[in-house]
PDB file of C-alpha atoms in Angstrom:
ATOM      1  CA  UNK K   1      -0.004  -0.167   0.092  1.00  0.00           C
ATOM      2  CA  UNK K   2       1.336   3.366  -0.872  1.00  0.00           C
ATOM      3  CA  UNK K   3      -0.355   7.171  -0.450  1.00  0.00           C
ATOM      4  CA  UNK K   4       1.060  10.582  -0.824  1.00  0.00           C
ATOM      5  CA  UNK K   5       2.290  12.309   2.348  1.00  0.00           C
ATOM      6  CA  UNK K   6       4.357  15.402   3.040  1.00  0.00           C
ATOM      7  CA  UNK K   7       5.352  15.766  -0.464  1.00  0.00           C
ATOM      8  CA  UNK K   8       6.678  12.212  -0.690  1.00  0.00           C
ATOM      9  CA  UNK K   9       5.179   8.799  -0.527  1.00  0.00           C
ATOM     10  CA  UNK K  10       4.406   6.526   2.291  1.00  0.00           C
ATOM     11  CA  UNK K  11       4.748   2.887   1.629  1.00  0.00           C
ATOM     12  CA  UNK K  12       3.243   0.176   4.162  1.00  0.00           C
ATOM     13  CA  UNK K  13       3.928  -3.478   4.156  1.00  0.00           C
ATOM     14  CA  UNK K  14       2.664  -6.041   6.746  1.00  0.00           C
ATOM     15  CA  UNK K  15       3.376  -9.672   6.882  1.00  0.00           C
ATOM     16  CA  UNK K  16      -0.435 -10.404   7.561  1.00  0.00           C
ATOM     17  CA  UNK K  17      -2.243  -9.260   4.739  1.00  0.00           C
ATOM     18  CA  UNK K  18      -5.615  -9.103   6.941  1.00  0.00           C
ATOM     19  CA  UNK K  19      -4.327  -6.680   9.080  1.00  0.00           C
ATOM     20  CA  UNK K  20      -3.556  -3.999   6.299  1.00  0.00           C
ATOM     21  CA  UNK K  21      -6.363  -1.924   6.853  1.00  0.00           C
ATOM     22  CA  UNK K  22      -5.852  -1.672  10.518  1.00  0.00           C
ATOM     23  CA  UNK K  23      -2.330  -1.041  10.212  1.00  0.00           C
ATOM     24  CA  UNK K  24      -3.318   1.696   7.696  1.00  0.00           C
ATOM     25  CA  UNK K  25      -5.365   3.573  10.037  1.00  0.00           C
ATOM     26  CA  UNK K  26      -2.603   3.224  12.455  1.00  0.00           C
ATOM     27  CA  UNK K  27      -0.080   4.589  10.101  1.00  0.00           C
ATOM     28  CA  UNK K  28      -2.069   7.512   9.066  1.00  0.00           C
ATOM     29  CA  UNK K  29      -2.978   8.341  12.768  1.00  0.00           C
ATOM     30  CA  UNK K  30       0.671   8.323  13.474  1.00  0.00           C
ATOM     31  CA  UNK K  31       1.754  10.511  10.735  1.00  0.00           C
ATOM     32  CA  UNK K  32      -0.840  12.865  11.692  1.00  0.00           C
ATOM     33  CA  UNK K  33       0.519  13.112  15.452  1.00  0.00           C
ATOM     34  CA  UNK K  34       3.984  13.868  14.171  1.00  0.00           C
ATOM     35  CA  UNK K  35       2.646  16.470  11.500  1.00  0.00           C
ATOM     36  CA  UNK K  36       0.531  18.464  14.171  1.00  0.00           C
ATOM     37  CA  UNK K  37       3.773  18.349  16.423  1.00  0.00           C
ATOM     38  CA  UNK K  38       6.522  18.828  13.877  1.00  0.00           C
ATOM     39  CA  UNK K  39       5.700  20.670  10.659  1.00  0.00           C
ATOM     40  CA  UNK K  40       7.021  24.019  10.106  1.00  0.00           C
ATOM     41  CA  UNK K  41       4.647  24.520   7.378  1.00  0.00           C
ATOM     42  CA  UNK K  42       1.478  24.631   9.457  1.00  0.00           C
ATOM     43  CA  UNK K  43       0.765  27.752  11.383  1.00  0.00           C
ATOM     44  CA  UNK K  44      -1.422  25.596  13.825  1.00  0.00           C
ATOM     45  CA  UNK K  45       1.331  22.982  14.449  1.00  0.00           C
ATOM     46  CA  UNK K  46       3.053  22.833  17.795  1.00  0.00           C
ATOM     47  CA  UNK K  47       6.429  23.523  16.553  1.00  0.00           C
ATOM     48  CA  UNK K  48       5.108  26.809  14.869  1.00  0.00           C
ATOM     49  CA  UNK K  49       3.789  27.929  18.372  1.00  0.00           C
ATOM     50  CA  UNK K  50       6.865  27.019  20.137  1.00  0.00           C
ATOM     51  CA  UNK K  51       8.769  29.518  17.421  1.00  0.00           C
ATOM     52  CA  UNK K  52       6.309  32.383  18.705  1.00  0.00           C
ATOM     53  CA  UNK K  53       7.136  31.839  22.269  1.00  0.00           C
ATOM     54  CA  UNK K  54      11.199  31.851  21.517  1.00  0.00           C
ATOM     55  CA  UNK K  55      12.805  33.682  24.363  1.00  0.00           C
ATOM     56  CA  UNK K  56      10.104  32.218  26.815  1.00  0.00           C
ATOM     57  CA  UNK K  57      10.542  28.661  27.998  1.00  0.00           C
ATOM     58  CA  UNK K  58       7.384  26.413  27.580  1.00  0.00           C
ATOM     59  CA  UNK K  59       6.470  22.709  28.108  1.00  0.00           C
ATOM     60  CA  UNK K  60       5.823  20.617  25.034  1.00  0.00           C
ATOM     61  CA  UNK K  61       3.888  17.581  24.155  1.00  0.00           C
ATOM     62  CA  UNK K  62       5.254  14.037  24.436  1.00  0.00           C
ATOM     63  CA  UNK K  63       5.511  13.864  20.896  1.00  0.00           C
ATOM     64  CA  UNK K  64       7.525  17.195  19.938  1.00  0.00           C
ATOM     65  CA  UNK K  65       9.553  16.470  22.969  1.00  0.00           C
ATOM     66  CA  UNK K  66      10.684  13.233  21.484  1.00  0.00           C
ATOM     67  CA  UNK K  67      11.168  14.717  18.132  1.00  0.00           C
ATOM     68  CA  UNK K  68      13.417  17.552  19.813  1.00  0.00           C
ATOM     69  CA  UNK K  69      15.328  14.949  21.838  1.00  0.00           C
ATOM     70  CA  UNK K  70      15.954  12.891  18.885  1.00  0.00           C
ATOM     71  CA  UNK K  71      17.253  15.849  16.917  1.00  0.00           C
ATOM     72  CA  UNK K  72      19.554  17.213  19.668  1.00  0.00           C
ATOM     73  CA  UNK K  73      21.163  13.719  19.840  1.00  0.00           C
ATOM     74  CA  UNK K  74      21.554  13.603  15.937  1.00  0.00           C
ATOM     75  CA  UNK K  75      23.255  16.623  16.139  1.00  0.00           C
ATOM     76  CA  UNK K  76      25.598  15.693  19.198  1.00  0.00           C
ATOM     77  CA  UNK K  77      26.575  12.187  17.230  1.00  0.00           C
ATOM     78  CA  UNK K  78      27.119  14.211  14.092  1.00  0.00           C
ATOM     79  CA  UNK K  79      29.334  16.891  15.621  1.00  0.00           C
ATOM     80  CA  UNK K  80      26.664  19.431  14.677  1.00  0.00           C
ATOM     81  CA  UNK K  81      26.449  18.102  10.882  1.00  0.00           C
ATOM     82  CA  UNK K  82      22.779  17.379  11.388  1.00  0.00           C
ATOM     83  CA  UNK K  83      21.380  20.421  13.234  1.00  0.00           C
ATOM     84  CA  UNK K  84      17.866  21.120  14.125  1.00  0.00           C
ATOM     85  CA  UNK K  85      18.572  25.034  14.083  1.00  0.00           C
ATOM     86  CA  UNK K  86      19.017  25.224  10.296  1.00  0.00           C
ATOM     87  CA  UNK K  87      15.115  26.442  10.158  1.00  0.00           C
ATOM     88  CA  UNK K  88      16.140  29.898   8.950  1.00  0.00           C
ATOM     89  CA  UNK K  89      19.082  28.704   6.805  1.00  0.00           C
ATOM     90  CA  UNK K  90      16.502  26.282   4.772  1.00  0.00           C
ATOM     91  CA  UNK K  91      13.809  28.995   4.593  1.00  0.00           C
ATOM     92  CA  UNK K  92      16.245  31.277   2.989  1.00  0.00           C
ATOM     93  CA  UNK K  93      17.313  28.988   0.515  1.00  0.00           C
ATOM     94  CA  UNK K  94      13.674  28.831  -0.502  1.00  0.00           C
ATOM     95  CA  UNK K  95      12.321  25.989   0.902  1.00  0.00           C
ATOM     96  CA  UNK K  96       9.649  27.582   2.899  1.00  0.00           C
ATOM     97  CA  UNK K  97       6.357  25.823   2.160  1.00  0.00           C
ATOM     98  CA  UNK K  98       5.609  21.730   1.801  1.00  0.00           C
ATOM     99  CA  UNK K  99       7.477  20.409  -1.139  1.00  0.00           C
ATOM    100  CA  UNK K 100       4.454  19.524  -2.822  1.00  0.00           C
ATOM    101  CA  UNK K 101       3.556  23.109  -3.016  1.00  0.00           C
ATOM    102  CA  UNK K 102       6.869  24.813  -4.061  1.00  0.00           C
ATOM    103  CA  UNK K 103       7.260  26.614  -7.370  1.00  0.00           C
ATOM    104  CA  UNK K 104       9.857  24.992  -9.584  1.00  0.00           C
ATOM    105  CA  UNK K 105      11.576  28.238  -9.635  1.00  0.00           C
ATOM    106  CA  UNK K 106      12.136  31.608  -8.012  1.00  0.00           C
ATOM    107  CA  UNK K 107      14.265  34.451  -7.541  1.00  0.00           C
ATOM    108  CA  UNK K 108      17.863  34.183  -6.572  1.00  0.00           C
ATOM    109  CA  UNK K 109      18.238  32.945  -2.879  1.00  0.00           C
ATOM    110  CA  UNK K 110      18.864  35.099   0.141  1.00  0.00           C
ATOM    111  CA  UNK K 111      22.605  35.064   1.346  1.00  0.00           C
ATOM    112  CA  UNK K 112      22.831  31.932   3.183  1.00  0.00           C
ATOM    113  CA  UNK K 113      22.843  32.016   7.175  1.00  0.00           C
ATOM    114  CA  UNK K 114      24.708  29.630   8.994  1.00  0.00           C
ATOM    115  CA  UNK K 115      22.808  27.734  11.807  1.00  0.00           C
ATOM    116  CA  UNK K 116      23.008  29.303  15.370  1.00  0.00           C
ATOM    117  CA  UNK K 117      23.661  26.101  16.724  1.00  0.00           C
ATOM    118  CA  UNK K 118      21.782  23.118  18.315  1.00  0.00           C
ATOM    119  CA  UNK K 119      23.775  23.551  21.684  1.00  0.00           C
ATOM    120  CA  UNK K 120      21.680  26.860  21.841  1.00  0.00           C
ATOM    121  CA  UNK K 121      18.386  24.801  22.692  1.00  0.00           C
ATOM    122  CA  UNK K 122      17.624  24.388  26.340  1.00  0.00           C
ATOM    123  CA  UNK K 123      16.055  21.375  26.666  1.00  0.00           C
ATOM    124  CA  UNK K 124      15.041  19.447  29.872  1.00  0.00           C
ATOM    125  CA  UNK K 125      13.956  15.819  29.165  1.00  0.00           C
ATOM    126  CA  UNK K 126      12.062  15.237  32.598  1.00  0.00           C
ATOM    127  CA  UNK K 127       9.779  18.295  32.490  1.00  0.00           C
ATOM    128  CA  UNK K 128       9.637  18.595  28.564  1.00  0.00           C
ATOM    129  CA  UNK K 129      10.653  22.233  28.981  1.00  0.00           C
ATOM    130  CA  UNK K 130      12.264  23.816  26.186  1.00  0.00           C
ATOM    131  CA  UNK K 131      13.611  27.190  25.671  1.00  0.00           C
ATOM    132  CA  UNK K 132      14.635  28.706  22.006  1.00  0.00           C
ATOM    133  CA  UNK K 133      16.426  31.746  21.832  1.00  0.00           C
ATOM    134  CA  UNK K 134      14.896  34.620  19.821  1.00  0.00           C
ATOM    135  CA  UNK K 135      15.517  34.267  16.078  1.00  0.00           C
ATOM    136  CA  UNK K 136      16.076  30.348  16.382  1.00  0.00           C
ATOM    137  CA  UNK K 137      13.827  28.367  14.136  1.00  0.00           C
ATOM    138  CA  UNK K 138      13.825  24.612  14.427  1.00  0.00           C
ATOM    139  CA  UNK K 139      13.604  22.430  11.454  1.00  0.00           C
ATOM    140  CA  UNK K 140      13.217  18.663  12.290  1.00  0.00           C
ATOM    141  CA  UNK K 141      12.869  17.339   9.038  1.00  0.00           C
ATOM    142  CA  UNK K 142      16.092  15.634   8.890  1.00  0.00           C
ATOM    143  CA  UNK K 143      15.038  13.333  11.867  1.00  0.00           C
ATOM    144  CA  UNK K 144      11.187  13.571  12.378  1.00  0.00           C
ATOM    145  CA  UNK K 145      10.447  11.901   8.992  1.00  0.00           C
ATOM    146  CA  UNK K 146      12.469   8.843  10.075  1.00  0.00           C
ATOM    147  CA  UNK K 147      11.217   9.159  13.666  1.00  0.00           C
ATOM    148  CA  UNK K 148       7.619   8.833  12.192  1.00  0.00           C
ATOM    149  CA  UNK K 149       8.624   5.644  10.335  1.00  0.00           C
ATOM    150  CA  UNK K 150      10.085   3.818  13.456  1.00  0.00           C
ATOM    151  CA  UNK K 151       7.218   4.980  15.815  1.00  0.00           C
ATOM    152  CA  UNK K 152       4.637   3.622  13.151  1.00  0.00           C
ATOM    153  CA  UNK K 153       6.463   0.548  12.372  1.00  0.00           C
ATOM    154  CA  UNK K 154       6.682  -0.291  16.025  1.00  0.00           C
ATOM    155  CA  UNK K 155       3.124   0.655  16.910  1.00  0.00           C
ATOM    156  CA  UNK K 156       1.794  -1.590  13.946  1.00  0.00           C
ATOM    157  CA  UNK K 157       3.965  -4.313  14.995  1.00  0.00           C
ATOM    158  CA  UNK K 158       2.974  -4.225  18.775  1.00  0.00           C
ATOM    159  CA  UNK K 159      -0.769  -3.491  18.054  1.00  0.00           C
ATOM    160  CA  UNK K 160      -1.378  -5.988  15.328  1.00  0.00           C
ATOM    161  CA  UNK K 161       1.153  -8.829  16.513  1.00  0.00           C
ATOM    162  CA  UNK K 162       2.993  -9.212  12.965  1.00  0.00           C
ATOM    163  CA  UNK K 163       5.719  -7.870  10.928  1.00  0.00           C
ATOM    164  CA  UNK K 164       5.469  -4.359   9.467  1.00  0.00           C
ATOM    165  CA  UNK K 165       7.692  -2.229   7.092  1.00  0.00           C
ATOM    166  CA  UNK K 166       6.801   1.652   6.904  1.00  0.00           C
ATOM    167  CA  UNK K 167       8.539   3.509   4.282  1.00  0.00           C
ATOM    168  CA  UNK K 168       8.663   7.404   4.186  1.00  0.00           C
ATOM    169  CA  UNK K 169      10.382   8.589   0.873  1.00  0.00           C
ATOM    170  CA  UNK K 170      13.957   7.034   1.477  1.00  0.00           C
ATOM    171  CA  UNK K 171      13.339   6.536   5.139  1.00  0.00           C
ATOM    172  CA  UNK K 172      12.368   2.763   6.026  1.00  0.00           C
ATOM    173  CA  UNK K 173      11.740   1.225   9.337  1.00  0.00           C
ATOM    174  CA  UNK K 174      10.894  -2.405  10.097  1.00  0.00           C
ATOM    175  CA  UNK K 175       9.427  -4.041  13.061  1.00  0.00           C
ATOM    176  CA  UNK K 176       8.031  -7.221  14.396  1.00  0.00           C
ATOM    177  CA  UNK K 177       8.805 -10.775  12.878  1.00  0.00           C
ATOM    178  CA  UNK K 178      10.347 -10.370   9.325  1.00  0.00           C
ATOM    179  CA  UNK K 179       9.789 -12.305   6.403  1.00  0.00           C
ATOM    180  CA  UNK K 180      11.777 -15.651   6.089  1.00  0.00           C
ATOM    181  CA  UNK K 181      14.405 -13.842   3.888  1.00  0.00           C
ATOM    182  CA  UNK K 182      14.001 -10.413   5.551  1.00  0.00           C
ATOM    183  CA  UNK K 183      12.467  -7.197   4.061  1.00  0.00           C
ATOM    184  CA  UNK K 184      13.849  -6.835   0.287  1.00  0.00           C
ATOM    185  CA  UNK K 185      14.600  -3.260  -0.331  1.00  0.00           C
ATOM    186  CA  UNK K 186      15.124  -1.342  -3.556  1.00  0.00           C
ATOM    187  CA  UNK K 187      17.807   1.263  -3.289  1.00  0.00           C
ATOM    188  CA  UNK K 188      18.125   3.982  -5.792  1.00  0.00           C
ATOM    189  CA  UNK K 189      19.087   7.825  -6.189  1.00  0.00           C
ATOM    190  CA  UNK K 190      15.387   8.448  -6.570  1.00  0.00           C
ATOM    191  CA  UNK K 191      13.279   6.318  -4.328  1.00  0.00           C
ATOM    192  CA  UNK K 192      10.151   6.728  -6.689  1.00  0.00           C
ATOM    193  CA  UNK K 193      11.606   4.927  -9.427  1.00  0.00           C
ATOM    194  CA  UNK K 194      13.649   2.335  -7.167  1.00  0.00           C
ATOM    195  CA  UNK K 195      10.996  -0.549  -7.504  1.00  0.00           C
ATOM    196  CA  UNK K 196      11.014  -0.438 -11.058  1.00  0.00           C
ATOM    197  CA  UNK K 197      14.787   0.538 -11.742  1.00  0.00           C
ATOM    198  CA  UNK K 198      16.723  -0.464  -8.538  1.00  0.00           C
ATOM    199  CA  UNK K 199      20.201   0.291  -8.526  1.00  0.00           C
ATOM    200  CA  UNK K 200      20.853  -2.863  -5.921  1.00  0.00           C
ATOM    201  CA  UNK K 201      18.637  -4.455  -3.856  1.00  0.00           C
ATOM    202  CA  UNK K 202      19.322  -5.700  -0.099  1.00  0.00           C
ATOM    203  CA  UNK K 203      17.491  -7.354   2.641  1.00  0.00           C
ATOM    204  CA  UNK K 204      17.039  -6.209   6.427  1.00  0.00           C
ATOM    205  CA  UNK K 205      15.296  -8.132   9.092  1.00  0.00           C
ATOM    206  CA  UNK K 206      15.471  -5.191  11.866  1.00  0.00           C
ATOM    207  CA  UNK K 207      16.157  -1.546  12.441  1.00  0.00           C
ATOM    208  CA  UNK K 208      16.199   0.918   9.685  1.00  0.00           C
ATOM    209  CA  UNK K 209      17.541   1.716   5.890  1.00  0.00           C
ATOM    210  CA  UNK K 210      17.690   5.617   4.965  1.00  0.00           C
ATOM    211  CA  UNK K 211      18.824   6.868   1.669  1.00  0.00           C
ATOM    212  CA  UNK K 212      19.421  10.700   1.568  1.00  0.00           C
ATOM    213  CA  UNK K 213      20.043  12.210  -1.954  1.00  0.00           C
ATOM    214  CA  UNK K 214      20.514  15.454  -3.701  1.00  0.00           C
ATOM    215  CA  UNK K 215      18.709  14.093  -6.755  1.00  0.00           C
ATOM    216  CA  UNK K 216      15.220  14.543  -5.289  1.00  0.00           C
ATOM    217  CA  UNK K 217      13.306  17.970  -3.720  1.00  0.00           C
ATOM    218  CA  UNK K 218      15.259  20.036  -6.081  1.00  0.00           C
ATOM    219  CA  UNK K 219      13.982  23.543  -6.983  1.00  0.00           C
ATOM    220  CA  UNK K 220      15.538  26.490  -8.959  1.00  0.00           C
ATOM    221  CA  UNK K 221      16.386  30.063  -7.278  1.00  0.00           C
ATOM    222  CA  UNK K 222      17.829  32.172 -10.117  1.00  0.00           C
ATOM    223  CA  UNK K 223      20.679  30.460 -11.795  1.00  0.00           C
ATOM    224  CA  UNK K 224      21.322  27.813  -8.868  1.00  0.00           C
ATOM    225  CA  UNK K 225      19.577  24.440  -8.506  1.00  0.00           C
ATOM    226  CA  UNK K 226      18.699  23.870  -4.900  1.00  0.00           C
ATOM    227  CA  UNK K 227      18.177  20.897  -2.806  1.00  0.00           C
ATOM    228  CA  UNK K 228      16.878  20.160   0.703  1.00  0.00           C
ATOM    229  CA  UNK K 229      20.335  19.127   2.243  1.00  0.00           C
ATOM    230  CA  UNK K 230      21.908  22.027   4.020  1.00  0.00           C
ATOM    231  CA  UNK K 231      25.208  22.216   5.541  1.00  0.00           C
ATOM    232  CA  UNK K 232      24.750  23.950   8.984  1.00  0.00           C
ATOM    233  CA  UNK K 233      28.062  25.362   8.940  1.00  0.00           C
ATOM    234  CA  UNK K 234      27.487  27.661   6.215  1.00  0.00           C
ATOM    235  CA  UNK K 235      23.550  27.468   5.644  1.00  0.00           C
ATOM    236  CA  UNK K 236      24.135  26.583   2.016  1.00  0.00           C
ATOM    237  CA  UNK K 237      24.231  23.641   0.020  1.00  0.00           C
ATOM    238  CA  UNK K 238      27.153  21.309   1.080  1.00  0.00           C
ATOM    239  CA  UNK K 239      30.169  20.881  -1.373  1.00  0.00           C
ATOM    240  CA  UNK K 240      29.909  17.045  -1.282  1.00  0.00           C
ATOM    241  CA  UNK K 241      31.352  14.706  -3.611  1.00  0.00           C
ATOM    242  CA  UNK K 242      28.356  12.483  -2.916  1.00  0.00           C
ATOM    243  CA  UNK K 243      24.850  12.388  -4.664  1.00  0.00           C
ATOM    244  CA  UNK K 244      23.507   9.730  -2.644  1.00  0.00           C
ATOM    245  CA  UNK K 245      24.150   8.000   0.645  1.00  0.00           C
ATOM    246  CA  UNK K 246      22.185   4.814   1.923  1.00  0.00           C
ATOM    247  CA  UNK K 247      22.798   3.537   5.323  1.00  0.00           C
ATOM    248  CA  UNK K 248      21.687   0.528   7.273  1.00  0.00           C
ATOM    249  CA  UNK K 249      21.223   0.968  11.209  1.00  0.00           C
ATOM    250  CA  UNK K 250      19.605  -0.060  14.280  1.00  0.00           C
ATOM    251  CA  UNK K 251      16.837   2.458  13.762  1.00  0.00           C
ATOM    252  CA  UNK K 252      15.559   4.313  10.644  1.00  0.00           C
ATOM    253  CA  UNK K 253      16.260   7.603  12.858  1.00  0.00           C
ATOM    254  CA  UNK K 254      20.052   6.638  13.481  1.00  0.00           C
ATOM    255  CA  UNK K 255      20.181   5.653   9.532  1.00  0.00           C
ATOM    256  CA  UNK K 256      18.981   8.878   8.193  1.00  0.00           C
ATOM    257  CA  UNK K 257      21.245  11.048  10.575  1.00  0.00           C
ATOM    258  CA  UNK K 258      24.073   8.973   9.480  1.00  0.00           C
ATOM    259  CA  UNK K 259      23.131   9.516   5.646  1.00  0.00           C
ATOM    260  CA  UNK K 260      22.311  13.155   5.990  1.00  0.00           C
ATOM    261  CA  UNK K 261      25.653  13.805   7.898  1.00  0.00           C
ATOM    262  CA  UNK K 262      27.682  11.650   5.439  1.00  0.00           C
ATOM    263  CA  UNK K 263      26.457  14.051   2.660  1.00  0.00           C
ATOM    264  CA  UNK K 264      27.514  16.987   4.581  1.00  0.00           C
ATOM    265  CA  UNK K 265      30.940  15.579   5.754  1.00  0.00           C
ATOM    266  CA  UNK K 266      31.854  14.985   2.363  1.00  0.00           C
ATOM    267  CA  UNK K 267      35.026  12.866   1.443  1.00  0.00           C
ATOM    268  CA  UNK K 268      35.769  12.082   5.215  1.00  0.00           C
ATOM    269  CA  UNK K 269      32.347  10.290   4.919  1.00  0.00           C
ATOM    270  CA  UNK K 270      33.472   7.012   4.171  1.00  0.00           C
ATOM    271  CA  UNK K 271      35.847   6.766   6.798  1.00  0.00           C
ATOM    272  CA  UNK K 272      33.542   7.855   9.396  1.00  0.00           C
ATOM    273  CA  UNK K 273      30.885   5.487   8.613  1.00  0.00           C
ATOM    274  CA  UNK K 274      33.332   2.609   8.698  1.00  0.00           C
ATOM    275  CA  UNK K 275      34.429   3.666  12.082  1.00  0.00           C
ATOM    276  CA  UNK K 276      30.936   3.852  13.195  1.00  0.00           C
ATOM    277  CA  UNK K 277      30.367   0.378  11.997  1.00  0.00           C
ATOM    278  CA  UNK K 278      27.389   1.654   9.715  1.00  0.00           C
ATOM    279  CA  UNK K 279      27.050  -0.249   6.601  1.00  0.00           C
ATOM    280  CA  UNK K 280      26.559   2.259   3.760  1.00  0.00           C
ATOM    281  CA  UNK K 281      26.439   2.702   0.159  1.00  0.00           C
ATOM    282  CA  UNK K 282      27.885   6.139  -1.264  1.00  0.00           C
ATOM    283  CA  UNK K 283      27.335   7.246  -5.015  1.00  0.00           C
ATOM    284  CA  UNK K 284      29.488  10.160  -6.311  1.00  0.00           C
ATOM    285  CA  UNK K 285      28.326  12.464  -9.064  1.00  0.00           C
ATOM    286  CA  UNK K 286      29.906  10.540 -11.715  1.00  0.00           C
ATOM    287  CA  UNK K 287      27.817   7.323 -10.557  1.00  0.00           C
ATOM    288  CA  UNK K 288      30.803   5.632  -8.879  1.00  0.00           C
ATOM    289  CA  UNK K 289      29.975   3.419  -5.833  1.00  0.00           C
ATOM    290  CA  UNK K 290      31.665   3.125  -2.524  1.00  0.00           C
ATOM    291  CA  UNK K 291      30.513   0.715   0.172  1.00  0.00           C
ATOM    292  CA  UNK K 292      31.702   0.499   3.796  1.00  0.00           C
ATOM    293  CA  UNK K 293      31.159  -1.552   6.909  1.00  0.00           C
ATOM    294  CA  UNK K 294      29.989  -4.811   5.355  1.00  0.00           C
ATOM    295  CA  UNK K 295      27.066  -2.952   3.301  1.00  0.00           C
ATOM    296  CA  UNK K 296      25.434  -6.225   1.645  1.00  0.00           C
ATOM    297  CA  UNK K 297      26.821  -7.622  -1.567  1.00  0.00           C
ATOM    298  CA  UNK K 298      24.838  -6.341  -4.420  1.00  0.00           C
ATOM    299  CA  UNK K 299      21.643  -8.319  -5.475  1.00  0.00           C
ATOM    300  CA  UNK K 300      21.011  -6.114  -8.312  1.00  0.00           C
ATOM    301  CA  UNK K 301      23.237  -4.016 -10.837  1.00  0.00           C
ATOM    302  CA  UNK K 302      25.245  -1.905  -8.527  1.00  0.00           C
TER     303      UNK K 302
END
């Protein structure tokens, strides 16, 4: 089953076909929870309200609190290369609405704005109290979509008692008992064509697989072709040799954190991923493939 969501596509697979309708209801409900908490494109979302209270501490919901904690953890693990305080930078590059509603081109972007830094966000997990400095805008997109996939897959497996796969764009989470040969996943630069024209196919039985790519979510501003991956250090597009990075990890959040950070990290990414023990596949702008840390042998046309 698949349906459009957040300018991309949701994919749902379950081991027991009889549970598909109930699983879809759970998935849609979970996506609604994350959207109402984390969407920077909704004026009525909780994160938009949080932005209006910058400079004043406030208590957030369990869902937004989890999303903020996950984002801050990602920033710490990646030395700030995946930073939730890139909200203003992303907006100045032109990504200021749901991607499905964005015009294909526009005026030249504003000068880039480096992220203020994730460490400026004051967060108290026990009380779910958060304080944003004035002028800091959060963009949880780098981790919230993956978090939604993890939460939904676990919820479906727990509630319905069977294995489940949830894919949101290039972010895939699995939970519960897997098929005998694992969940077979087609990997490509563009997730919308992966099933029809996979670059390679791998199987996972738990955790998650995420693919971050500069070939999707693109638009033009003036003479520049823009995409959604931002280097927090500059507030601009990263200067990276990679166009696509896929990572397998213990959760979809961890896989997405690593794949996004690898794109930003650039030429040092293979060594960083290898030292972290994260199986990964990196594709450069000429289509050359590098694999590290035991990425599965290709079952396709790698």
